[in-house]
């Protein structure tokens, strides 16, 4: 079936059908897209066609089997490019400052450990050095596309482990870009060619940053008058940089990512993201389907043992390495566990690296098939790990305590001068910091509890009473001295943690007022059933706040006054 339109139609109908089925079964959508691609590819329904003696069924199977792999490959690469373009748009380097050490140093150490481990395992399994090098690179990186999608769907990108994961992925992407550059130029056997490619990439990156600061703002200011023109300009810049990188011999995905970074500081970036997201979702679906389409059972029939070993390594050992590194950098066991689960898969960059190796003749079709199947399995497994990450943590929490012995800083990371506090504030995130400011104005004695060591260090520097720890830990709850506290406020988003806080705080102090946060209405009702005095639902409170403002905005001077006040509050909050 060579028609691009019909081929695309078949893929979309199949992924929609399986997606609908998985949603009915309350399962993640990514496995549905992969299954759809697998059934439509060379290892799917077509294998059973000869065994079916019904001519019309055989004809239908032949008609829906995708044979135009070039079309699928092109569309899937566009999907990855658009996803990384949006990742570049959304990256807030100021937010990543609080996890800069674990992201940069920890992420680099993890990449080196995984590469060396992958190389050694591959060598022990009998792969030649060149093949082992490629497999080491494959194991070293995690999928930005999959992880961003999963954490975004769970609204956990702005959590501590979400920021750590995003920071590590950013470092991995930089290493992957360098690896792709090296792989793409090794066929020329010239260090000069490699150096020239890297210099070209840096020059284009410099041009992108310069344009993002001095040229694009003026272009988008004019384009913003039309939403259509704004969308087209953003997409045009994405494709422009992708094309430039392709011309200089590097991946178009890198160009798209850099284009996103260049536009990330524009005041219109939120509107650009909202416009491009549907397009990105469309192509991302094709990307996941393409994984199944590219799988060839014939090519991988002799590599089942390496496949099993690599799957086990990525599923269990890779998260363990992340857990150890997080502990060494002073993060609690929960942060390390959740970060490790999110990073336990191979990357879309790994697929690009292995595809390049296949084109250059560095790897065999069987190794290419091995990496494709490895990506499918680990990405699918990760969707379930992330979906049930908090349940898994509660199951293994006690056993994970051994990792906290590796932490360089324990209970000494705190500042407490008063034995009695009016309010205990759990979580010094965006909501928590605003709550803290309001409480200080009311002259309340506040104890802040947070499990980000960088946040605690900053609070200690300001002489703010604080404790470093996971508020879901019984020992930390006991150290809050809730018997003498009038109010407990939790801004952490995890429902299970808040349920525990309500239960324990009411046990220690029946008269205590407990305010907790929830993301969903069902969770809020469950928290009320447990005994919460008030549940904060950010999106509902936002609507209520707008209603109050509208009542006050009867006069123009009130609008102006509130605007000036709000700008000052936002700037103060950004600086803190």
Tab-separated table of N, CA and C in Angstrom, residues 336-388:
chain	number	residue	atom	x	y	z
A	336	UNK	N	14.410	10.074	44.822
A	336	UNK	CA	15.248	9.193	44.016
A	336	UNK	C	14.450	8.076	43.370
A	337	UNK	N	13.499	7.510	44.117
A	337	UNK	CA	12.690	6.403	43.599
A	337	UNK	C	11.823	6.859	42.432
A	338	UNK	N	11.111	7.972	42.612
A	338	UNK	CA	10.234	8.473	41.550
A	338	UNK	C	11.035	8.920	40.325
A	339	UNK	N	12.198	9.524	40.556
A	339	UNK	CA	13.061	9.944	39.439
A	339	UNK	C	13.571	8.736	38.674
A	340	UNK	N	13.962	7.693	39.405
A	340	UNK	CA	14.475	6.479	38.774
A	340	UNK	C	13.430	5.792	37.918
A	341	UNK	N	12.200	5.717	38.415
A	341	UNK	CA	11.124	5.090	37.635
A	341	UNK	C	10.880	5.843	36.337
A	342	UNK	N	10.897	7.167	36.409
A	342	UNK	CA	10.604	7.982	35.225
A	342	UNK	C	11.678	7.850	34.146
A	343	UNK	N	12.918	7.581	34.548
A	343	UNK	CA	14.045	7.545	33.594
A	343	UNK	C	14.398	6.140	33.114
A	344	UNK	N	13.548	5.154	33.398
A	344	UNK	CA	13.911	3.755	33.098
A	344	UNK	C	13.411	3.300	31.734
A	345	UNK	N	13.922	3.918	30.696
A	345	UNK	CA	13.630	3.504	29.316
A	345	UNK	C	14.730	4.024	28.403
A	346	UNK	N	14.743	3.567	27.160
A	346	UNK	CA	15.708	4.097	26.193
A	346	UNK	C	15.111	5.342	25.538
A	347	UNK	N	15.930	6.019	24.758
A	347	UNK	CA	15.548	7.334	24.241
A	347	UNK	C	15.239	7.310	22.747
A	348	UNK	N	14.472	8.321	22.314
A	348	UNK	CA	14.279	8.518	20.875
A	348	UNK	C	15.602	8.853	20.204
A	349	UNK	N	16.533	9.484	20.946
A	349	UNK	CA	17.864	9.739	20.401
A	349	UNK	C	18.624	8.435	20.175
A	350	UNK	N	18.347	7.435	21.022
A	350	UNK	CA	18.965	6.119	20.833
A	350	UNK	C	18.539	5.519	19.496
A	351	UNK	N	17.279	5.734	19.140
A	351	UNK	CA	16.772	5.226	17.861
A	351	UNK	C	17.455	5.938	16.691
A	352	UNK	N	17.690	7.244	16.861
A	352	UNK	CA	18.384	8.000	15.803
A	352	UNK	C	19.825	7.518	15.666
A	353	UNK	N	20.483	7.292	16.803
A	353	UNK	CA	21.877	6.817	16.794
A	353	UNK	C	21.974	5.468	16.101
A	354	UNK	N	21.084	4.542	16.460
A	354	UNK	CA	21.157	3.193	15.890
A	354	UNK	C	20.738	3.198	14.417
A	355	UNK	N	19.805	4.081	14.043
A	355	UNK	CA	19.403	4.207	12.634
A	355	UNK	C	20.565	4.720	11.792
A	356	UNK	N	21.289	5.700	12.362
A	356	UNK	CA	22.467	6.235	11.670
A	356	UNK	C	23.521	5.149	11.507
A	357	UNK	N	23.708	4.358	12.562
A	357	UNK	CA	24.670	3.263	12.503
A	357	UNK	C	24.310	2.231	11.459
A	358	UNK	N	23.004	1.967	11.289
A	358	UNK	CA	22.551	1.003	10.285
A	358	UNK	C	22.819	1.527	8.876
A	359	UNK	N	22.532	2.806	8.649
A	359	UNK	CA	22.763	3.415	7.327
A	359	UNK	C	24.253	3.398	6.979
A	360	UNK	N	25.104	3.639	7.976
A	360	UNK	CA	26.559	3.671	7.759
A	360	UNK	C	27.172	2.278	7.690
A	361	UNK	N	26.379	1.256	8.000
A	361	UNK	CA	26.890	-0.110	7.977
A	361	UNK	C	27.654	-0.501	9.228
A	362	UNK	N	27.495	0.286	10.300
A	362	UNK	CA	28.196	-0.006	11.561
A	362	UNK	C	27.517	-1.108	12.360
A	363	UNK	N	26.181	-1.227	12.218
A	363	UNK	CA	25.432	-2.250	12.953
A	363	UNK	C	24.600	-3.070	11.971
A	364	UNK	N	24.203	-4.243	12.412
A	364	UNK	CA	23.424	-5.162	11.574
A	364	UNK	C	21.923	-4.934	11.781
A	365	UNK	N	21.085	-5.423	10.851
A	365	UNK	CA	19.629	-5.306	11.029
A	365	UNK	C	19.135	-5.959	12.328
A	366	UNK	N	19.801	-7.035	12.760
A	366	UNK	CA	19.367	-7.699	13.995
A	366	UNK	C	19.589	-6.804	15.212
A	367	UNK	N	20.700	-6.061	15.235
A	367	UNK	CA	20.947	-5.125	16.347
A	367	UNK	C	19.963	-3.962	16.283
A	368	UNK	N	19.671	-3.505	15.066
A	368	UNK	CA	18.653	-2.455	14.904
A	368	UNK	C	17.310	-2.933	15.453
A	369	UNK	N	16.936	-4.182	15.114
A	369	UNK	CA	15.683	-4.755	15.625
A	369	UNK	C	15.698	-4.902	17.137
A	370	UNK	N	16.869	-5.275	17.670
A	370	UNK	CA	17.021	-5.391	19.124
A	370	UNK	C	16.728	-4.063	19.806
A	371	UNK	N	17.288	-2.983	19.288
A	371	UNK	CA	17.107	-1.661	19.891
A	371	UNK	C	15.660	-1.187	19.761
A	372	UNK	N	15.027	-1.456	18.614
A	372	UNK	CA	13.619	-1.076	18.420
A	372	UNK	C	12.741	-1.785	19.456
A	373	UNK	N	12.931	-3.103	19.603
A	373	UNK	CA	12.122	-3.869	20.559
A	373	UNK	C	12.428	-3.444	21.990
A	374	UNK	N	13.680	-3.137	22.260
A	374	UNK	CA	14.084	-2.649	23.585
A	374	UNK	C	13.377	-1.334	23.906
A	375	UNK	N	13.302	-0.455	22.919
A	375	UNK	CA	12.606	0.831	23.113
A	375	UNK	C	11.118	0.611	23.370
A	376	UNK	N	10.508	-0.275	22.581
A	376	UNK	CA	9.074	-0.555	22.745
A	376	UNK	C	8.776	-1.066	24.154
A	377	UNK	N	9.526	-2.086	24.570
A	377	UNK	CA	9.262	-2.712	25.876
A	377	UNK	C	9.488	-1.731	27.021
A	378	UNK	N	10.633	-1.048	27.003
A	378	UNK	CA	10.958	-0.164	28.133
A	378	UNK	C	10.050	1.068	28.182
A	379	UNK	N	9.673	1.596	27.020
A	379	UNK	CA	8.760	2.743	27.014
A	379	UNK	C	7.371	2.356	27.509
A	380	UNK	N	6.906	1.189	27.096
A	380	UNK	CA	5.595	0.712	27.544
A	380	UNK	C	5.612	0.434	29.046
A	381	UNK	N	6.667	-0.233	29.523
A	381	UNK	CA	6.776	-0.535	30.959
A	381	UNK	C	6.824	0.763	31.773
A	382	UNK	N	7.533	1.763	31.255
A	382	UNK	CA	7.639	3.044	31.959
A	382	UNK	C	6.281	3.715	32.142
A	383	UNK	N	5.395	3.586	31.153
A	383	UNK	CA	4.071	4.206	31.281
A	383	UNK	C	3.330	3.673	32.501
A	384	UNK	N	3.478	2.375	32.757
A	384	UNK	CA	2.818	1.783	33.931
A	384	UNK	C	3.558	2.143	35.221
A	385	UNK	N	4.882	2.199	35.143
A	385	UNK	CA	5.660	2.597	36.330
A	385	UNK	C	5.286	3.991	36.794
A	386	UNK	N	5.213	4.919	35.850
A	386	UNK	CA	4.915	6.307	36.199
A	386	UNK	C	3.462	6.455	36.645
A	387	UNK	N	2.563	5.723	36.002
A	387	UNK	CA	1.148	5.819	36.370
A	387	UNK	C	0.915	5.368	37.814
A	388	UNK	N	1.653	4.348	38.237
A	388	UNK	CA	1.465	3.810	39.589
A	388	UNK	C	2.698	4.042	40.469
